PDB file of C-alpha atoms in Angstrom:
ATOM      1  CA  UNK A  29     -69.848 -68.306 -17.099  1.00  0.00           C
ATOM      2  CA  UNK A  30     -67.121 -66.184 -15.873  1.00  0.00           C
ATOM      3  CA  UNK A  31     -66.140 -63.520 -17.780  1.00  0.00           C
ATOM      4  CA  UNK A  32     -63.392 -60.636 -16.493  1.00  0.00           C
ATOM      5  CA  UNK A  33     -60.275 -59.819 -17.399  1.00  0.00           C
ATOM      6  CA  UNK A  34     -58.650 -59.474 -13.828  1.00  0.00           C
ATOM      7  CA  UNK A  35     -57.997 -62.490 -11.351  1.00  0.00           C
ATOM      8  CA  UNK A  36     -60.198 -63.121  -8.529  1.00  0.00           C
ATOM      9  CA  UNK A  37     -58.551 -62.973  -4.788  1.00  0.00           C
ATOM     10  CA  UNK A  38     -59.896 -64.752  -2.927  1.00  0.00           C
ATOM     11  CA  UNK A  39     -59.688 -64.061   0.601  1.00  0.00           C
ATOM     12  CA  UNK A  40     -58.367 -66.323   3.494  1.00  0.00           C
ATOM     13  CA  UNK A  41     -60.607 -67.257   6.364  1.00  0.00           C
ATOM     14  CA  UNK A  42     -59.432 -65.822   9.444  1.00  0.00           C
ATOM     15  CA  UNK A  43     -59.975 -69.109  11.925  1.00  0.00           C
ATOM     16  CA  UNK A  44     -60.867 -68.308  15.389  1.00  0.00           C
ATOM     17  CA  UNK A  45     -61.088 -64.934  14.284  1.00  0.00           C
ATOM     18  CA  UNK A  46     -57.916 -64.213  14.541  1.00  0.00           C
ATOM     19  CA  UNK A  47     -56.511 -62.259  12.058  1.00  0.00           C
ATOM     20  CA  UNK A  48     -54.224 -63.590   8.948  1.00  0.00           C
ATOM     21  CA  UNK A  49     -50.721 -63.537   7.024  1.00  0.00           C
ATOM     22  CA  UNK A  50     -50.914 -59.504   5.891  1.00  0.00           C
ATOM     23  CA  UNK A  51     -52.437 -58.881   9.016  1.00  0.00           C
ATOM     24  CA  UNK A  52     -49.640 -59.727  10.840  1.00  0.00           C
ATOM     25  CA  UNK A  53     -47.353 -55.733   9.835  1.00  0.00           C
ATOM     26  CA  UNK A  54     -48.772 -54.306  12.631  1.00  0.00           C
ATOM     27  CA  UNK A  55     -47.089 -53.442  16.068  1.00  0.00           C
ATOM     28  CA  UNK A  56     -48.826 -56.026  17.837  1.00  0.00           C
ATOM     29  CA  UNK A  57     -47.058 -58.923  16.774  1.00  0.00           C
ATOM     30  CA  UNK A  58     -43.344 -59.129  17.356  1.00  0.00           C
ATOM     31  CA  UNK A  59     -41.424 -60.083  14.113  1.00  0.00           C
ATOM     32  CA  UNK A  60     -40.683 -63.561  15.550  1.00  0.00           C
ATOM     33  CA  UNK A  61     -44.346 -64.467  16.081  1.00  0.00           C
ATOM     34  CA  UNK A  62     -44.660 -63.241  12.186  1.00  0.00           C
ATOM     35  CA  UNK A  63     -42.456 -64.934  10.973  1.00  0.00           C
ATOM     36  CA  UNK A  64     -43.780 -68.050  12.745  1.00  0.00           C
ATOM     37  CA  UNK A  65     -47.563 -67.830  11.839  1.00  0.00           C
ATOM     38  CA  UNK A  66     -46.467 -66.933   8.236  1.00  0.00           C
ATOM     39  CA  UNK A  67     -44.466 -70.433   8.421  1.00  0.00           C
ATOM     40  CA  UNK A  68     -47.700 -71.903   9.764  1.00  0.00           C
ATOM     41  CA  UNK A  69     -49.765 -70.852   7.375  1.00  0.00           C
ATOM     42  CA  UNK A  70     -47.498 -71.896   4.431  1.00  0.00           C
ATOM     43  CA  UNK A  71     -47.545 -75.277   6.318  1.00  0.00           C
ATOM     44  CA  UNK A  72     -51.137 -75.529   6.236  1.00  0.00           C
ATOM     45  CA  UNK A  73     -51.437 -74.471   3.355  1.00  0.00           C
ATOM     46  CA  UNK A  74     -49.383 -76.763   1.093  1.00  0.00           C
ATOM     47  CA  UNK A  75     -50.868 -79.180   3.415  1.00  0.00           C
ATOM     48  CA  UNK A  76     -48.364 -80.564   5.084  1.00  0.00           C
ATOM     49  CA  UNK A  77     -49.782 -79.974   8.264  1.00  0.00           C
ATOM     50  CA  UNK A  78     -53.727 -80.467   9.227  1.00  0.00           C
ATOM     51  CA  UNK A  79     -56.509 -78.012  10.295  1.00  0.00           C
ATOM     52  CA  UNK A  80     -56.569 -78.988  13.911  1.00  0.00           C
ATOM     53  CA  UNK A  81     -52.426 -79.148  14.885  1.00  0.00           C
ATOM     54  CA  UNK A  82     -53.161 -75.650  12.164  1.00  0.00           C
ATOM     55  CA  UNK A  83     -55.658 -74.348  14.655  1.00  0.00           C
ATOM     56  CA  UNK A  84     -53.500 -75.850  18.606  1.00  0.00           C
ATOM     57  CA  UNK A  85     -50.226 -74.114  17.109  1.00  0.00           C
ATOM     58  CA  UNK A  86     -51.711 -70.937  16.283  1.00  0.00           C
ATOM     59  CA  UNK A  87     -53.767 -70.883  19.339  1.00  0.00           C
ATOM     60  CA  UNK A  88     -50.581 -71.417  21.511  1.00  0.00           C
ATOM     61  CA  UNK A  89     -48.161 -68.846  19.651  1.00  0.00           C
ATOM     62  CA  UNK A  90     -51.354 -66.029  19.646  1.00  0.00           C
ATOM     63  CA  UNK A  91     -51.453 -66.978  23.847  1.00  0.00           C
ATOM     64  CA  UNK A  92     -47.402 -66.123  23.924  1.00  0.00           C
ATOM     65  CA  UNK A  93     -48.004 -63.170  22.152  1.00  0.00           C
ATOM     66  CA  UNK A  94     -50.501 -62.180  24.390  1.00  0.00           C
ATOM     67  CA  UNK A  95     -48.751 -62.866  27.356  1.00  0.00           C
ATOM     68  CA  UNK A  96     -45.477 -61.421  25.636  1.00  0.00           C
ATOM     69  CA  UNK A  97     -47.432 -57.606  25.354  1.00  0.00           C
ATOM     70  CA  UNK A  98     -48.401 -58.169  30.102  1.00  0.00           C
ATOM     71  CA  UNK A  99     -45.316 -58.537  30.374  1.00  0.00           C
ATOM     72  CA  UNK A 100     -43.696 -55.034  27.908  1.00  0.00           C
ATOM     73  CA  UNK A 101     -47.048 -53.568  29.963  1.00  0.00           C
ATOM     74  CA  UNK A 102     -45.547 -54.556  33.733  1.00  0.00           C
ATOM     75  CA  UNK A 103     -42.608 -53.617  33.127  1.00  0.00           C
ATOM     76  CA  UNK A 104     -40.854 -51.381  36.549  1.00  0.00           C
ATOM     77  CA  UNK A 105     -38.204 -49.365  35.991  1.00  0.00           C
ATOM     78  CA  UNK A 106     -34.857 -49.983  38.119  1.00  0.00           C
ATOM     79  CA  UNK A 107     -33.265 -46.898  38.490  1.00  0.00           C
ATOM     80  CA  UNK A 108     -30.008 -48.493  38.735  1.00  0.00           C
ATOM     81  CA  UNK A 109     -30.986 -50.510  35.452  1.00  0.00           C
ATOM     82  CA  UNK A 110     -31.144 -47.384  33.135  1.00  0.00           C
ATOM     83  CA  UNK A 111     -27.860 -45.967  31.660  1.00  0.00           C
ATOM     84  CA  UNK A 112     -26.045 -44.225  32.764  1.00  0.00           C
ATOM     85  CA  UNK A 113     -25.378 -40.182  32.332  1.00  0.00           C
ATOM     86  CA  UNK A 114     -23.256 -37.764  30.730  1.00  0.00           C
ATOM     87  CA  UNK A 115     -22.956 -35.300  33.435  1.00  0.00           C
ATOM     88  CA  UNK A 116     -23.631 -36.437  37.374  1.00  0.00           C
ATOM     89  CA  UNK A 117     -26.930 -34.435  37.739  1.00  0.00           C
ATOM     90  CA  UNK A 118     -26.569 -30.750  38.779  1.00  0.00           C
ATOM     91  CA  UNK A 119     -28.123 -27.403  38.666  1.00  0.00           C
ATOM     92  CA  UNK A 120     -26.238 -25.540  35.589  1.00  0.00           C
ATOM     93  CA  UNK A 121     -26.237 -21.616  35.265  1.00  0.00           C
ATOM     94  CA  UNK A 122     -27.052 -21.393  31.583  1.00  0.00           C
ATOM     95  CA  UNK A 123     -24.178 -18.532  31.742  1.00  0.00           C
ATOM     96  CA  UNK A 124     -21.837 -20.711  32.108  1.00  0.00           C
ATOM     97  CA  UNK A 125     -22.351 -23.706  30.540  1.00  0.00           C
ATOM     98  CA  UNK A 126     -21.943 -21.849  27.287  1.00  0.00           C
ATOM     99  CA  UNK A 127     -18.018 -22.183  27.709  1.00  0.00           C
ATOM    100  CA  UNK A 128     -18.322 -25.342  28.854  1.00  0.00           C
ATOM    101  CA  UNK A 129     -15.947 -27.657  26.990  1.00  0.00           C
ATOM    102  CA  UNK A 130     -15.903 -30.832  25.781  1.00  0.00           C
ATOM    103  CA  UNK A 131     -12.548 -31.760  27.904  1.00  0.00           C
ATOM    104  CA  UNK A 132     -14.128 -30.527  30.605  1.00  0.00           C
ATOM    105  CA  UNK A 133     -17.441 -32.182  30.262  1.00  0.00           C
ATOM    106  CA  UNK A 134     -15.552 -36.016  29.098  1.00  0.00           C
ATOM    107  CA  UNK A 135     -12.986 -35.080  32.720  1.00  0.00           C
ATOM    108  CA  UNK A 136     -15.735 -34.862  34.785  1.00  0.00           C
ATOM    109  CA  UNK A 137     -16.877 -37.533  33.206  1.00  0.00           C
ATOM    110  CA  UNK A 138     -14.207 -39.482  34.227  1.00  0.00           C
ATOM    111  CA  UNK A 139     -14.389 -38.553  37.361  1.00  0.00           C
ATOM    112  CA  UNK A 140     -17.814 -39.842  38.145  1.00  0.00           C
ATOM    113  CA  UNK A 141     -16.846 -43.219  36.350  1.00  0.00           C
ATOM    114  CA  UNK A 142     -13.865 -44.651  36.044  1.00  0.00           C
ATOM    115  CA  UNK A 143     -13.250 -48.001  35.084  1.00  0.00           C
ATOM    116  CA  UNK A 144     -16.115 -48.312  32.800  1.00  0.00           C
ATOM    117  CA  UNK A 145     -14.759 -47.902  28.750  1.00  0.00           C
ATOM    118  CA  UNK A 146     -15.308 -44.371  27.504  1.00  0.00           C
ATOM    119  CA  UNK A 147     -14.693 -46.050  23.721  1.00  0.00           C
ATOM    120  CA  UNK A 148     -14.643 -48.495  21.606  1.00  0.00           C
ATOM    121  CA  UNK A 149     -12.623 -48.615  17.848  1.00  0.00           C
ATOM    122  CA  UNK A 150     -13.596 -51.066  15.159  1.00  0.00           C
ATOM    123  CA  UNK A 151     -12.491 -53.006  11.880  1.00  0.00           C
ATOM    124  CA  UNK A 152     -14.560 -52.443   9.373  1.00  0.00           C
ATOM    125  CA  UNK A 153     -16.533 -56.392  10.651  1.00  0.00           C
ATOM    126  CA  UNK A 154     -17.626 -54.139  13.508  1.00  0.00           C
ATOM    127  CA  UNK A 155     -14.648 -56.570  15.699  1.00  0.00           C
ATOM    128  CA  UNK A 156     -12.927 -54.575  19.116  1.00  0.00           C
ATOM    129  CA  UNK A 157      -9.650 -53.323  18.191  1.00  0.00           C
ATOM    130  CA  UNK A 158      -8.746 -50.766  20.646  1.00  0.00           C
ATOM    131  CA  UNK A 159     -10.881 -49.966  24.170  1.00  0.00           C
ATOM    132  CA  UNK A 160     -10.162 -46.254  25.639  1.00  0.00           C
ATOM    133  CA  UNK A 161     -11.316 -46.061  29.087  1.00  0.00           C
ATOM    134  CA  UNK A 162     -12.240 -43.164  30.923  1.00  0.00           C
ATOM    135  CA  UNK A 163      -8.907 -43.390  33.657  1.00  0.00           C
ATOM    136  CA  UNK A 164      -7.123 -42.550  30.328  1.00  0.00           C
ATOM    137  CA  UNK A 165      -9.366 -38.780  30.943  1.00  0.00           C
ATOM    138  CA  UNK A 166      -8.216 -38.002  34.704  1.00  0.00           C
TER     139      UNK A 166
END
């Protein structure tokens, strides 16, 4: 006999030692993999796939997540792949730095990166209306 006012909560089993769907909210799993795992859980719960298909697909997704983690941890940053700096690197005297105007900063940037785009003007939909290159500041 079941006497009680609340509903019983059923805990989902953790197949193959992997966490179940609510645990996917952490940063260990990319959002697209979380969605794949949740859909896989739904398919298994709705009995659209059998147990072995569920286990095999889940293992493949977890292996893919682990490979992505390994790649992410092994990335070596190359200096030429980093973002360009606003000003060329040089030692500045802090007394004269305060006197430097925004236009002089933009002029130095324009001298270093003439052909690159400086500003993009977009409309409300994000469509590009105008582009301004650094050449116009030289």
